[in-house]
PDB file of C-alpha atoms in Angstrom:
ATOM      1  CA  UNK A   1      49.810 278.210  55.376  1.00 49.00           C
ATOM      2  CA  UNK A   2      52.328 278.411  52.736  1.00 52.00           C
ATOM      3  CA  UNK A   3      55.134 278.197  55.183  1.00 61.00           C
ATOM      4  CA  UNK A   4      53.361 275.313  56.192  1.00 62.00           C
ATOM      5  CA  UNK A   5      53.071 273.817  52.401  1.00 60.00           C
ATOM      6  CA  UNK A   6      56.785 274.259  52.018  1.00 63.00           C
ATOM      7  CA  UNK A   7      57.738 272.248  55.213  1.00 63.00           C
ATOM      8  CA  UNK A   8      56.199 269.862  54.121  1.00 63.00           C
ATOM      9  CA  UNK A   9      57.538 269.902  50.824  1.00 63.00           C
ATOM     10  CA  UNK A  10      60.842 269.395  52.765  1.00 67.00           C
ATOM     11  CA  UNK A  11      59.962 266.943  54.536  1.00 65.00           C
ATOM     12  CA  UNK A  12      58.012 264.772  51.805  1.00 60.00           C
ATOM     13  CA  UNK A  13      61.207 265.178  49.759  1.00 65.00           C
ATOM     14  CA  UNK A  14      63.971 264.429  52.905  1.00 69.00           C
ATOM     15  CA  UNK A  15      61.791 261.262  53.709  1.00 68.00           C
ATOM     16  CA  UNK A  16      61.822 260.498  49.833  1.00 65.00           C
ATOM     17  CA  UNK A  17      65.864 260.844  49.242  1.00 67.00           C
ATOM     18  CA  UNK A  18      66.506 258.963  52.203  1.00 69.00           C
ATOM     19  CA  UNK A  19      64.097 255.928  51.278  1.00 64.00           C
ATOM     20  CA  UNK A  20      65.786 255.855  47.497  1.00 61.00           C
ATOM     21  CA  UNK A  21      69.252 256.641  48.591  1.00 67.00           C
ATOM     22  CA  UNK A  22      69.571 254.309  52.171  1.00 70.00           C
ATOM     23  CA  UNK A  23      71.673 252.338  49.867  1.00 66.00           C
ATOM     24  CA  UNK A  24      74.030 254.280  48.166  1.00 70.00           C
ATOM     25  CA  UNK A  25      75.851 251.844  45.841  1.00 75.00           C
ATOM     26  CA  UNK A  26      72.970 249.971  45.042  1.00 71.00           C
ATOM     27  CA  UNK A  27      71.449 253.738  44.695  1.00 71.00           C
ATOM     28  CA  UNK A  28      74.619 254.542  42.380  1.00 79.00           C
ATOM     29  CA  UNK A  29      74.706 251.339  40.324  1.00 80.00           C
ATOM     30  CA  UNK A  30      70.318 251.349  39.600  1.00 79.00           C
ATOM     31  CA  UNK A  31      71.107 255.258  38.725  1.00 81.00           C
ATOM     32  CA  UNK A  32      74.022 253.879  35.992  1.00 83.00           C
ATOM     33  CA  UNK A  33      72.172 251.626  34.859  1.00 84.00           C
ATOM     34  CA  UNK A  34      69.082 253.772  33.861  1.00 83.00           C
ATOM     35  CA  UNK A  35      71.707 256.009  32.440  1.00 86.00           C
ATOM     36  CA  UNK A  36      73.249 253.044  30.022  1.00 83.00           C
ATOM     37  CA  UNK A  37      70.061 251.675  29.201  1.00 82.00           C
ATOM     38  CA  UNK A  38      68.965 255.149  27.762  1.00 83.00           C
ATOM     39  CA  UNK A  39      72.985 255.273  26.217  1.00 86.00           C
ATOM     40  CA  UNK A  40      72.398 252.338  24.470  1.00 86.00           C
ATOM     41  CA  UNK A  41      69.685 253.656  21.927  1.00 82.00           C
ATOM     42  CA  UNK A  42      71.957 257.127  21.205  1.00 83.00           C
ATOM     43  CA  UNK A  43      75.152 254.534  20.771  1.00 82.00           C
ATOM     44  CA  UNK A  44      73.018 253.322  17.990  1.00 80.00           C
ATOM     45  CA  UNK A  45      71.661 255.913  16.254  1.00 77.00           C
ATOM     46  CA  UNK A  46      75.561 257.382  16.461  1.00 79.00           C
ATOM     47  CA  UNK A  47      76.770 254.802  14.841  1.00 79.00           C
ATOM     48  CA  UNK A  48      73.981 254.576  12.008  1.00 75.00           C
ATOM     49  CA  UNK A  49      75.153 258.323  11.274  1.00 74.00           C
ATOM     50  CA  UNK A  50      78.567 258.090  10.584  1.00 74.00           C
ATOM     51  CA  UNK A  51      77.509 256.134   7.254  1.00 73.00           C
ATOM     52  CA  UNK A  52      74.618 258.046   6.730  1.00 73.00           C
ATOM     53  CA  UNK A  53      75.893 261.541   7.562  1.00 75.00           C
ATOM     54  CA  UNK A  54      72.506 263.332   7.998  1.00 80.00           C
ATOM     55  CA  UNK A  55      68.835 262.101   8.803  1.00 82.00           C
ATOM     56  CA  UNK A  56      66.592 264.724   6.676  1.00 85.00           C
ATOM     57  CA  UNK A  57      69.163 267.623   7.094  1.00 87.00           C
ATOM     58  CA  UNK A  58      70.037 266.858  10.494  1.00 91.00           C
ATOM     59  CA  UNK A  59      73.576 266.417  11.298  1.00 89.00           C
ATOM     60  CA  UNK A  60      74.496 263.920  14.395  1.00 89.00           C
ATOM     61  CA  UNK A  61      75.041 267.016  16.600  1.00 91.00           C
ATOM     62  CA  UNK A  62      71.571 268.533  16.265  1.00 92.00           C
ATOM     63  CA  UNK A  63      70.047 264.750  16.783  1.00 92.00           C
ATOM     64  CA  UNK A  64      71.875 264.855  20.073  1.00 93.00           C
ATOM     65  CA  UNK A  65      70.771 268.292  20.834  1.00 95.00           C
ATOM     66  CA  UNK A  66      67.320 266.892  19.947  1.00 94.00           C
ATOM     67  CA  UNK A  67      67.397 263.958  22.442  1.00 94.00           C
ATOM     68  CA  UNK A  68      68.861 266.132  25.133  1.00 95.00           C
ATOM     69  CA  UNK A  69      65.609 268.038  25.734  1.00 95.00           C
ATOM     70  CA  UNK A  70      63.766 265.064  25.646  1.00 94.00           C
ATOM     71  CA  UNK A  71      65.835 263.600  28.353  1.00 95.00           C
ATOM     72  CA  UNK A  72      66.294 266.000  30.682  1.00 95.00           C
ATOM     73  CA  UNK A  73      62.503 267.341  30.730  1.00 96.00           C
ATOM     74  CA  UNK A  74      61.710 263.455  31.560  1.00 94.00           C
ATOM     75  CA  UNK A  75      64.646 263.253  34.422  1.00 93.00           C
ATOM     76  CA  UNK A  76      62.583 266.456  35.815  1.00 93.00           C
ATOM     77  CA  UNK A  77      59.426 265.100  35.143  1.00 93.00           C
ATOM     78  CA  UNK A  78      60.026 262.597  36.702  1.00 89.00           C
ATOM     79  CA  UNK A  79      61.056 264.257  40.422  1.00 87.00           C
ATOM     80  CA  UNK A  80      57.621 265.973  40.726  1.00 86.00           C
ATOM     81  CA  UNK A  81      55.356 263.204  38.590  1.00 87.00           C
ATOM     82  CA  UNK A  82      56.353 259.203  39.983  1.00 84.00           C
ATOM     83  CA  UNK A  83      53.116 259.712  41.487  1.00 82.00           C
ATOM     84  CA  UNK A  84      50.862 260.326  38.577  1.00 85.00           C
ATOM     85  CA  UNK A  85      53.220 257.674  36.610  1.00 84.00           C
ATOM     86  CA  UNK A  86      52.620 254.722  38.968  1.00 83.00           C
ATOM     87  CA  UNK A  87      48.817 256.204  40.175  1.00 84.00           C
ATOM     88  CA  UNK A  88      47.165 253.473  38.658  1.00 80.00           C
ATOM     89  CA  UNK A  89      49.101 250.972  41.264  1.00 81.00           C
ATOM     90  CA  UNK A  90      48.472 253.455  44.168  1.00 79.00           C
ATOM     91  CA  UNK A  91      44.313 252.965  43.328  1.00 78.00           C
ATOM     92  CA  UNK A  92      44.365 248.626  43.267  1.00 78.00           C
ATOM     93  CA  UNK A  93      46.487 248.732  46.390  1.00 76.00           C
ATOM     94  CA  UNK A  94      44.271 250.858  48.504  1.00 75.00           C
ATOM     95  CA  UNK A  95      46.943 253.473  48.459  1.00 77.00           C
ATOM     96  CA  UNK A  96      44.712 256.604  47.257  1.00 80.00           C
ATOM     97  CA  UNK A  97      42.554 255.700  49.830  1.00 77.00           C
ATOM     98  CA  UNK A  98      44.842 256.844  52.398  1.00 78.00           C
ATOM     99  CA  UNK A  99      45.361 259.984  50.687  1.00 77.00           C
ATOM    100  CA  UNK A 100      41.917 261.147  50.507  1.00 80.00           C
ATOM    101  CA  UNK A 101      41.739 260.577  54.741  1.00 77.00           C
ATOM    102  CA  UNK A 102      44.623 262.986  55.602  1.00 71.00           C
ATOM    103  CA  UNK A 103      44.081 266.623  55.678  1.00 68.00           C
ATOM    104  CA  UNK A 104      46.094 267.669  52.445  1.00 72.00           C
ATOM    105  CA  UNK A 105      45.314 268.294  48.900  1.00 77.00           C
ATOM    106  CA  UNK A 106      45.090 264.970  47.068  1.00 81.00           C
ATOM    107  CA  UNK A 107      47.418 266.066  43.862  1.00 83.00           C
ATOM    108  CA  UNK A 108      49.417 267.631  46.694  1.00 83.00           C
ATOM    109  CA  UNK A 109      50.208 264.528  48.190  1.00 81.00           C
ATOM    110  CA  UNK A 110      50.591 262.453  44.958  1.00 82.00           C
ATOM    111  CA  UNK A 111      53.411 264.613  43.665  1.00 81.00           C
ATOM    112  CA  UNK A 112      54.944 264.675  46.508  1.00 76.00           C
ATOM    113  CA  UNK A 113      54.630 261.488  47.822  1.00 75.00           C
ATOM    114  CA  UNK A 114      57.287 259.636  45.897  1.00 78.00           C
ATOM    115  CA  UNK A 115      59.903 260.223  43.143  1.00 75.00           C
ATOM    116  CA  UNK A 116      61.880 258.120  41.303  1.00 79.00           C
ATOM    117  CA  UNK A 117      64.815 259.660  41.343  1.00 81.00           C
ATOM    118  CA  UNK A 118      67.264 256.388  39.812  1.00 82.00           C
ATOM    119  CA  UNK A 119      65.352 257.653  36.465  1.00 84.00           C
ATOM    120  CA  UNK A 120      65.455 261.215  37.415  1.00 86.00           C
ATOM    121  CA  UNK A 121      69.518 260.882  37.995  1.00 88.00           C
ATOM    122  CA  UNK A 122      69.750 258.619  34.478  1.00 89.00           C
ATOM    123  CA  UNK A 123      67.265 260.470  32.415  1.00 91.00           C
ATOM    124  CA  UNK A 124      68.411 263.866  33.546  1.00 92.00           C
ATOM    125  CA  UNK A 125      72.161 263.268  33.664  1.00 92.00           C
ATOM    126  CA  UNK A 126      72.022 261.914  30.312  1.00 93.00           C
ATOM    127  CA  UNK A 127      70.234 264.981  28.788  1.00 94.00           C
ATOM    128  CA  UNK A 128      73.339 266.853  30.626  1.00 95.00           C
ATOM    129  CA  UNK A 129      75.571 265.377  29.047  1.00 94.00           C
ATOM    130  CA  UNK A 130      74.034 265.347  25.232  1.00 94.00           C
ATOM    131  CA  UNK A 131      73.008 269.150  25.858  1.00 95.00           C
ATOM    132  CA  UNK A 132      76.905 269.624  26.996  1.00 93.00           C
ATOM    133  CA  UNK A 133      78.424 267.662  23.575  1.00 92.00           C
ATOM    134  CA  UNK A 134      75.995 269.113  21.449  1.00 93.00           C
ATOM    135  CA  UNK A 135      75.015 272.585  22.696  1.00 91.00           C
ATOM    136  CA  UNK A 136      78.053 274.585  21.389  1.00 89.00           C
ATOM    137  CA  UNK A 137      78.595 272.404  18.107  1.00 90.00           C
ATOM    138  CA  UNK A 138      75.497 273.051  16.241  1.00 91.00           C
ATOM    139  CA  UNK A 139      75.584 277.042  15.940  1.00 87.00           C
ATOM    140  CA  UNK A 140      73.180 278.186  18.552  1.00 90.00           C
ATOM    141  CA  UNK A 141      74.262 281.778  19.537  1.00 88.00           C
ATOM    142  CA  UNK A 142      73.668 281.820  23.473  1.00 91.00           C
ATOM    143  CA  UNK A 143      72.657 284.635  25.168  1.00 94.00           C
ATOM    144  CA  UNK A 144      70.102 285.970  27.234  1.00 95.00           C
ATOM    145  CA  UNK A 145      67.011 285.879  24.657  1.00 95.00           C
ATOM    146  CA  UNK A 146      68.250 281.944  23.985  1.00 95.00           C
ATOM    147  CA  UNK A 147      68.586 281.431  27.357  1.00 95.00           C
ATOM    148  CA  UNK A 148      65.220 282.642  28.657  1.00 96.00           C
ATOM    149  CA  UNK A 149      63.663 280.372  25.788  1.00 96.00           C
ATOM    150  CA  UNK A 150      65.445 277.472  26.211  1.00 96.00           C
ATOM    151  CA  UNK A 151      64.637 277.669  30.151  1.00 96.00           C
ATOM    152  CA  UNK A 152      60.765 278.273  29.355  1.00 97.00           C
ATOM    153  CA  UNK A 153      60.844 275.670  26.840  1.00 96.00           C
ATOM    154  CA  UNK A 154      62.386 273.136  29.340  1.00 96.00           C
ATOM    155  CA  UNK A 155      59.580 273.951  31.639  1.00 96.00           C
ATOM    156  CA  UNK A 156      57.226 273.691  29.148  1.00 97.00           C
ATOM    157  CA  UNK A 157      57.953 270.563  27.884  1.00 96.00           C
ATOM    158  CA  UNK A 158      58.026 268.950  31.802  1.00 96.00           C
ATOM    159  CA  UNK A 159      54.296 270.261  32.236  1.00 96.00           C
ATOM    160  CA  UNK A 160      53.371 269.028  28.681  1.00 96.00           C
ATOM    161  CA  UNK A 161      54.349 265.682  29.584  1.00 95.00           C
ATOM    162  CA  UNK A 162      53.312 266.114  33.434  1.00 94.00           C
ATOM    163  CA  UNK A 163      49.483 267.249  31.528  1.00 95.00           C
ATOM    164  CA  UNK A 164      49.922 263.558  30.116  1.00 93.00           C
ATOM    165  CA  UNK A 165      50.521 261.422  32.864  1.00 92.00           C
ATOM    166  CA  UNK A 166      48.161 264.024  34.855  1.00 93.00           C
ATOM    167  CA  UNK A 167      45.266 262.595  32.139  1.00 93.00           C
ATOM    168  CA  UNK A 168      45.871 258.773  32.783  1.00 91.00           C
ATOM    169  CA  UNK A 169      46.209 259.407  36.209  1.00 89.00           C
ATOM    170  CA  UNK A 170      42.794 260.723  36.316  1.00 89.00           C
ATOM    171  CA  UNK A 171      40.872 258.336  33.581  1.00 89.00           C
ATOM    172  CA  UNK A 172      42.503 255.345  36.481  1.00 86.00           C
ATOM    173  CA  UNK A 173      39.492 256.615  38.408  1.00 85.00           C
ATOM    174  CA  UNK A 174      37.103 255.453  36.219  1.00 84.00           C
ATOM    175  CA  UNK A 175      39.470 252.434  34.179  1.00 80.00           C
ATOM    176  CA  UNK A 176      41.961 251.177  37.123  1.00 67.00           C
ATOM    177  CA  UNK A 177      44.113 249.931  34.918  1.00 74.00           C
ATOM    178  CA  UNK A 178      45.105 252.049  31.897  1.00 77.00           C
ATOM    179  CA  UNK A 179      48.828 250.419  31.476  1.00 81.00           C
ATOM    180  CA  UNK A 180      48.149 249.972  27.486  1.00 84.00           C
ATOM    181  CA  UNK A 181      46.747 253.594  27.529  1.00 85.00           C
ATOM    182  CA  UNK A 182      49.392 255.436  28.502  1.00 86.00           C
ATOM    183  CA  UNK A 183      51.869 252.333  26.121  1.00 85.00           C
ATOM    184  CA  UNK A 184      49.931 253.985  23.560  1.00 85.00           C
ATOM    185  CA  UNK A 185      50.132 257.448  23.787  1.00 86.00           C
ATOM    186  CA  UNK A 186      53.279 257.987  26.202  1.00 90.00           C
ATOM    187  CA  UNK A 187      55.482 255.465  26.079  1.00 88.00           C
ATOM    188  CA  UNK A 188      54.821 254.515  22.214  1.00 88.00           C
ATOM    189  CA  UNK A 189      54.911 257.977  20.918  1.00 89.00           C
ATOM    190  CA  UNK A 190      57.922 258.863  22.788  1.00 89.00           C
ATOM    191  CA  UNK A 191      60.084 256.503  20.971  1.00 87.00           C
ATOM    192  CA  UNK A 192      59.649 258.912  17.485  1.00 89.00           C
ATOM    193  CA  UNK A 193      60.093 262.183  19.649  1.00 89.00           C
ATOM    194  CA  UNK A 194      63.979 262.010  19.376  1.00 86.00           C
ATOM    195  CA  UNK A 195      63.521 262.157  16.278  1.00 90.00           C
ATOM    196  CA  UNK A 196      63.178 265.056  13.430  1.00 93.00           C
ATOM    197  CA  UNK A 197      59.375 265.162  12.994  1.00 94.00           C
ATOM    198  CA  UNK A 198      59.843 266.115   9.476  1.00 93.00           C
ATOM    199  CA  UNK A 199      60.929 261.976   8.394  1.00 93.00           C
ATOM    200  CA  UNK A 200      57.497 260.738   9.601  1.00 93.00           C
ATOM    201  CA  UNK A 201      54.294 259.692   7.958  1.00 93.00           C
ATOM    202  CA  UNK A 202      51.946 262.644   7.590  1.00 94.00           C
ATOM    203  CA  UNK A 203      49.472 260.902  10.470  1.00 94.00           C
ATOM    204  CA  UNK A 204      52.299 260.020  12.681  1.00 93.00           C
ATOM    205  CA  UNK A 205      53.091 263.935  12.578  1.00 95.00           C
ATOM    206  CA  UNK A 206      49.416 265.203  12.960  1.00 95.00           C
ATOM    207  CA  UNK A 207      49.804 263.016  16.258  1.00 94.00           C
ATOM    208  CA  UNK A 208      52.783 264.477  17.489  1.00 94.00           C
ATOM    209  CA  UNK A 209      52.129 267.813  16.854  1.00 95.00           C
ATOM    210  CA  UNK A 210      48.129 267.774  17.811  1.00 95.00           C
ATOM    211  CA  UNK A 211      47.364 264.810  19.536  1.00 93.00           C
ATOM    212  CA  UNK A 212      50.031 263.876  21.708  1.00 93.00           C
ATOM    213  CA  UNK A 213      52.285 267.126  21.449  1.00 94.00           C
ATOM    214  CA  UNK A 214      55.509 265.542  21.958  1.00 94.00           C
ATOM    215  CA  UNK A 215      57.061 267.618  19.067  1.00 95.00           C
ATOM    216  CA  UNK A 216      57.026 271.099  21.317  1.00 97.00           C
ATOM    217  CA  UNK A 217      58.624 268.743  23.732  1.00 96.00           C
ATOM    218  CA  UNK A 218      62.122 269.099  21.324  1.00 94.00           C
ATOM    219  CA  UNK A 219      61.100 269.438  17.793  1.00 96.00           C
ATOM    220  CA  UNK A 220      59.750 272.937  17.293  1.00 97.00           C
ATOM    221  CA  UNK A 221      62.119 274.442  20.500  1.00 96.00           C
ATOM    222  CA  UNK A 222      64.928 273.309  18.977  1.00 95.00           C
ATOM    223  CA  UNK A 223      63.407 274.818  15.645  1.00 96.00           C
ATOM    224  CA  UNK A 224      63.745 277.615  17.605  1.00 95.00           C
ATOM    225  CA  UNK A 225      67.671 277.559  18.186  1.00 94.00           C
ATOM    226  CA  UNK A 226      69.113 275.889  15.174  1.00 93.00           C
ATOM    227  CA  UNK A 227      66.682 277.184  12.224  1.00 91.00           C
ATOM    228  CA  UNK A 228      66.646 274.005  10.326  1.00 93.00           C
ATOM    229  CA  UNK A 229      65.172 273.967   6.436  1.00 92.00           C
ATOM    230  CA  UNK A 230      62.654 271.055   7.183  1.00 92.00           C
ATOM    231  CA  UNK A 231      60.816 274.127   9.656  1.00 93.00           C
ATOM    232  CA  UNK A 232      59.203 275.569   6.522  1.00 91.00           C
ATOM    233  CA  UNK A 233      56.759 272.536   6.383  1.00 91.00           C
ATOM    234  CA  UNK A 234      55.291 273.951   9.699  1.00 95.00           C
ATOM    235  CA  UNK A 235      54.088 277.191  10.704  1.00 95.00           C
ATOM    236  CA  UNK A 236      56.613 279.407  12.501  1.00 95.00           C
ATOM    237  CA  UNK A 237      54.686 280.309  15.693  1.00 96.00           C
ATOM    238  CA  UNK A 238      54.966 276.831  16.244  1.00 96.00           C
ATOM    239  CA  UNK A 239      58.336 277.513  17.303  1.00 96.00           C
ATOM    240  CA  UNK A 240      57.453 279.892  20.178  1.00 96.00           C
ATOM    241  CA  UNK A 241      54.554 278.043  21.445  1.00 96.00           C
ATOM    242  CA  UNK A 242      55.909 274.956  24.208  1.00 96.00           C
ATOM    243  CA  UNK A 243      55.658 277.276  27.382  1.00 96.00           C
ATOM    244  CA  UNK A 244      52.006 278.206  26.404  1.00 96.00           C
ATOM    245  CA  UNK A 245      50.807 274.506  25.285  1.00 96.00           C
ATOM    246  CA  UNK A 246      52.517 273.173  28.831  1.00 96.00           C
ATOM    247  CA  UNK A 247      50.588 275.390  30.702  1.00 97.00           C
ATOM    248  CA  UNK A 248      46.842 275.564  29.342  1.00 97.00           C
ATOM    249  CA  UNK A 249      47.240 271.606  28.904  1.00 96.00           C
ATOM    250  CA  UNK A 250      48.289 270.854  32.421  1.00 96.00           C
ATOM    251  CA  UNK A 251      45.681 273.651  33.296  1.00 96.00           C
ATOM    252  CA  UNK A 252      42.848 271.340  31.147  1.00 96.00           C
ATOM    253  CA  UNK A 253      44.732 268.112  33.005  1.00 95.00           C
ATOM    254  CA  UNK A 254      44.200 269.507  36.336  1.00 95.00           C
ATOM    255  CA  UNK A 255      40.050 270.561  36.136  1.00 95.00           C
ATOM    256  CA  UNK A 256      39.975 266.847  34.349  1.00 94.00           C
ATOM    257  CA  UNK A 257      41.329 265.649  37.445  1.00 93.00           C
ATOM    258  CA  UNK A 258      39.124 268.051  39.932  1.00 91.00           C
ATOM    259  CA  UNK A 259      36.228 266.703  38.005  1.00 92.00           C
ATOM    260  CA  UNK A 260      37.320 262.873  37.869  1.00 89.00           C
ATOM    261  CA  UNK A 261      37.823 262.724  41.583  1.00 87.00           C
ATOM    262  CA  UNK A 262      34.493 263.125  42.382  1.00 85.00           C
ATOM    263  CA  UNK A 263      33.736 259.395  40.809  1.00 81.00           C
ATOM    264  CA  UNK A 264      36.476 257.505  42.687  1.00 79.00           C
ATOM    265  CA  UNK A 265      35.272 254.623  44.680  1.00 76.00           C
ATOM    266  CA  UNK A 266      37.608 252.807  46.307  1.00 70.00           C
ATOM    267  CA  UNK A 267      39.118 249.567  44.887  1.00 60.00           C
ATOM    268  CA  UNK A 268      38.386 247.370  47.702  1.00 55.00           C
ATOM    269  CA  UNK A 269      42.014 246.255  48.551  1.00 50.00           C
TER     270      UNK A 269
END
């Protein structure tokens, strides 16, 4: 059986690649594109801090190191989660329907059913290259202790964000449409995550940090690695805790969705 899971693992993903990639310019161009489009906003907030110098203590380097965990966690995200992202278009059209009549697991075939891998290729390559200007500019000491945390905190920040889209995917069972939902409390509240949390309105922070937990996304890892004075508003364990939060809340995500399933009817389409 698992030999079994993985071929077809394989071949979801071989299928997949060839589908995105059966035009390779056009694949090359979108994939640029996605990559300047996410440029743009960094260009900017370069810019701004060459007058500026520092946004609450934090130097242009560290901001860079900052936005290059949220990138890259998103360009893996988004390999393993497309389905979950777009569910709510896969329900109107008829296409969970099909799901639920073949003989694998539902999430199973969700995940693996589709990726979109022009953002994958632009959000990922661009938190590459920020991680590879900023990394060894801002004083991190790497070894293997920095290493092993910034590779758990990688993967926890993917499942926090996979819990997320996990959550709307499962509340389209009972909504169908919950595009201002996850405006709200994805799309929305990632715009402040590349930021310090520290410059925000008290509520704004109490939503990133509780709410929507974007901040163990980048904030409080890279906490972690550069140490900077605006940490002492928080408490330190904070610091430590992204692997554990990505796990129990994709774990919460997932019996959500085990329980949500149970309600679907189909859309009619």
């Amino acid at each position: 059986m698992k030999n079994d899971t993985v071929y077809m693992v394989g071949v979801y993903t071989r299928t997949i690649m060839k589908s995105w990639f059966q035009y390779k310019v056009d694949a090359i161009l979108r994939s640029l594109t996605v990559f300047l489009r996410e440029a743009t906003g960094i260009f900017v907030i370069y810019f701004t801090l060459l007058k500026f110098d520092t946004l609450n203590g934090w130097d242009i380097q560290e901001l860079l190191f900052l936005f290059s965990l949220l990138f890259l966690t998103y360009g893996i995200l988004i390999v393993f989660f497309t389905g979950l992202r777009d569910f709510g278009k896969t329900v109107r059209n008829g296409g969970f329907d099909r799901f639920i009549l073949r003989p694998r697991g539902l999430l199973f075939q969700i995940i693996f059913s589709n990726a979109d891998w022009f953002a994958a290729i632009g959000h990922g390559g661009l938190g590459i290259v920020l991680f590879v200007i900023s990394a060894g500019n801002v004083g991190i000491v790497w070894n293997l202790r920095t290493v092993i945390y910034y590779i758990a905190a990688v993967i926890g920040g993917v499942l926090i964000q996979g819990a997320i889209f996990l959550l709307l995917a499962s509340l389209n069972i009972y909504l169908l449409e919950t595009k201002s939902l996850k405006d709200l409390l994805y799309w929305n509240m990632r715009k402040f995550a590349g930021y310090p949390v520290s410059i925000f309105h008290k509520a704004i922070q109490f939503c990133m940090i509780y709410v929507v937990p974007f901040a163990f996304i980048n904030y409080f890892p890279a906490q972690y690695l550069l140490r900077k004075e605006d940490m002492a508003g928080y408490p330190a364990v904070y610091m430590y805790l992204t692997p554990v939060i990505g796990v129990c809340l994709y774990l919460a995500a997932y019996g959500f969705w085990r329980y949500s399933i149970r309600f679907y009817k189909s859309s009619g389409n």
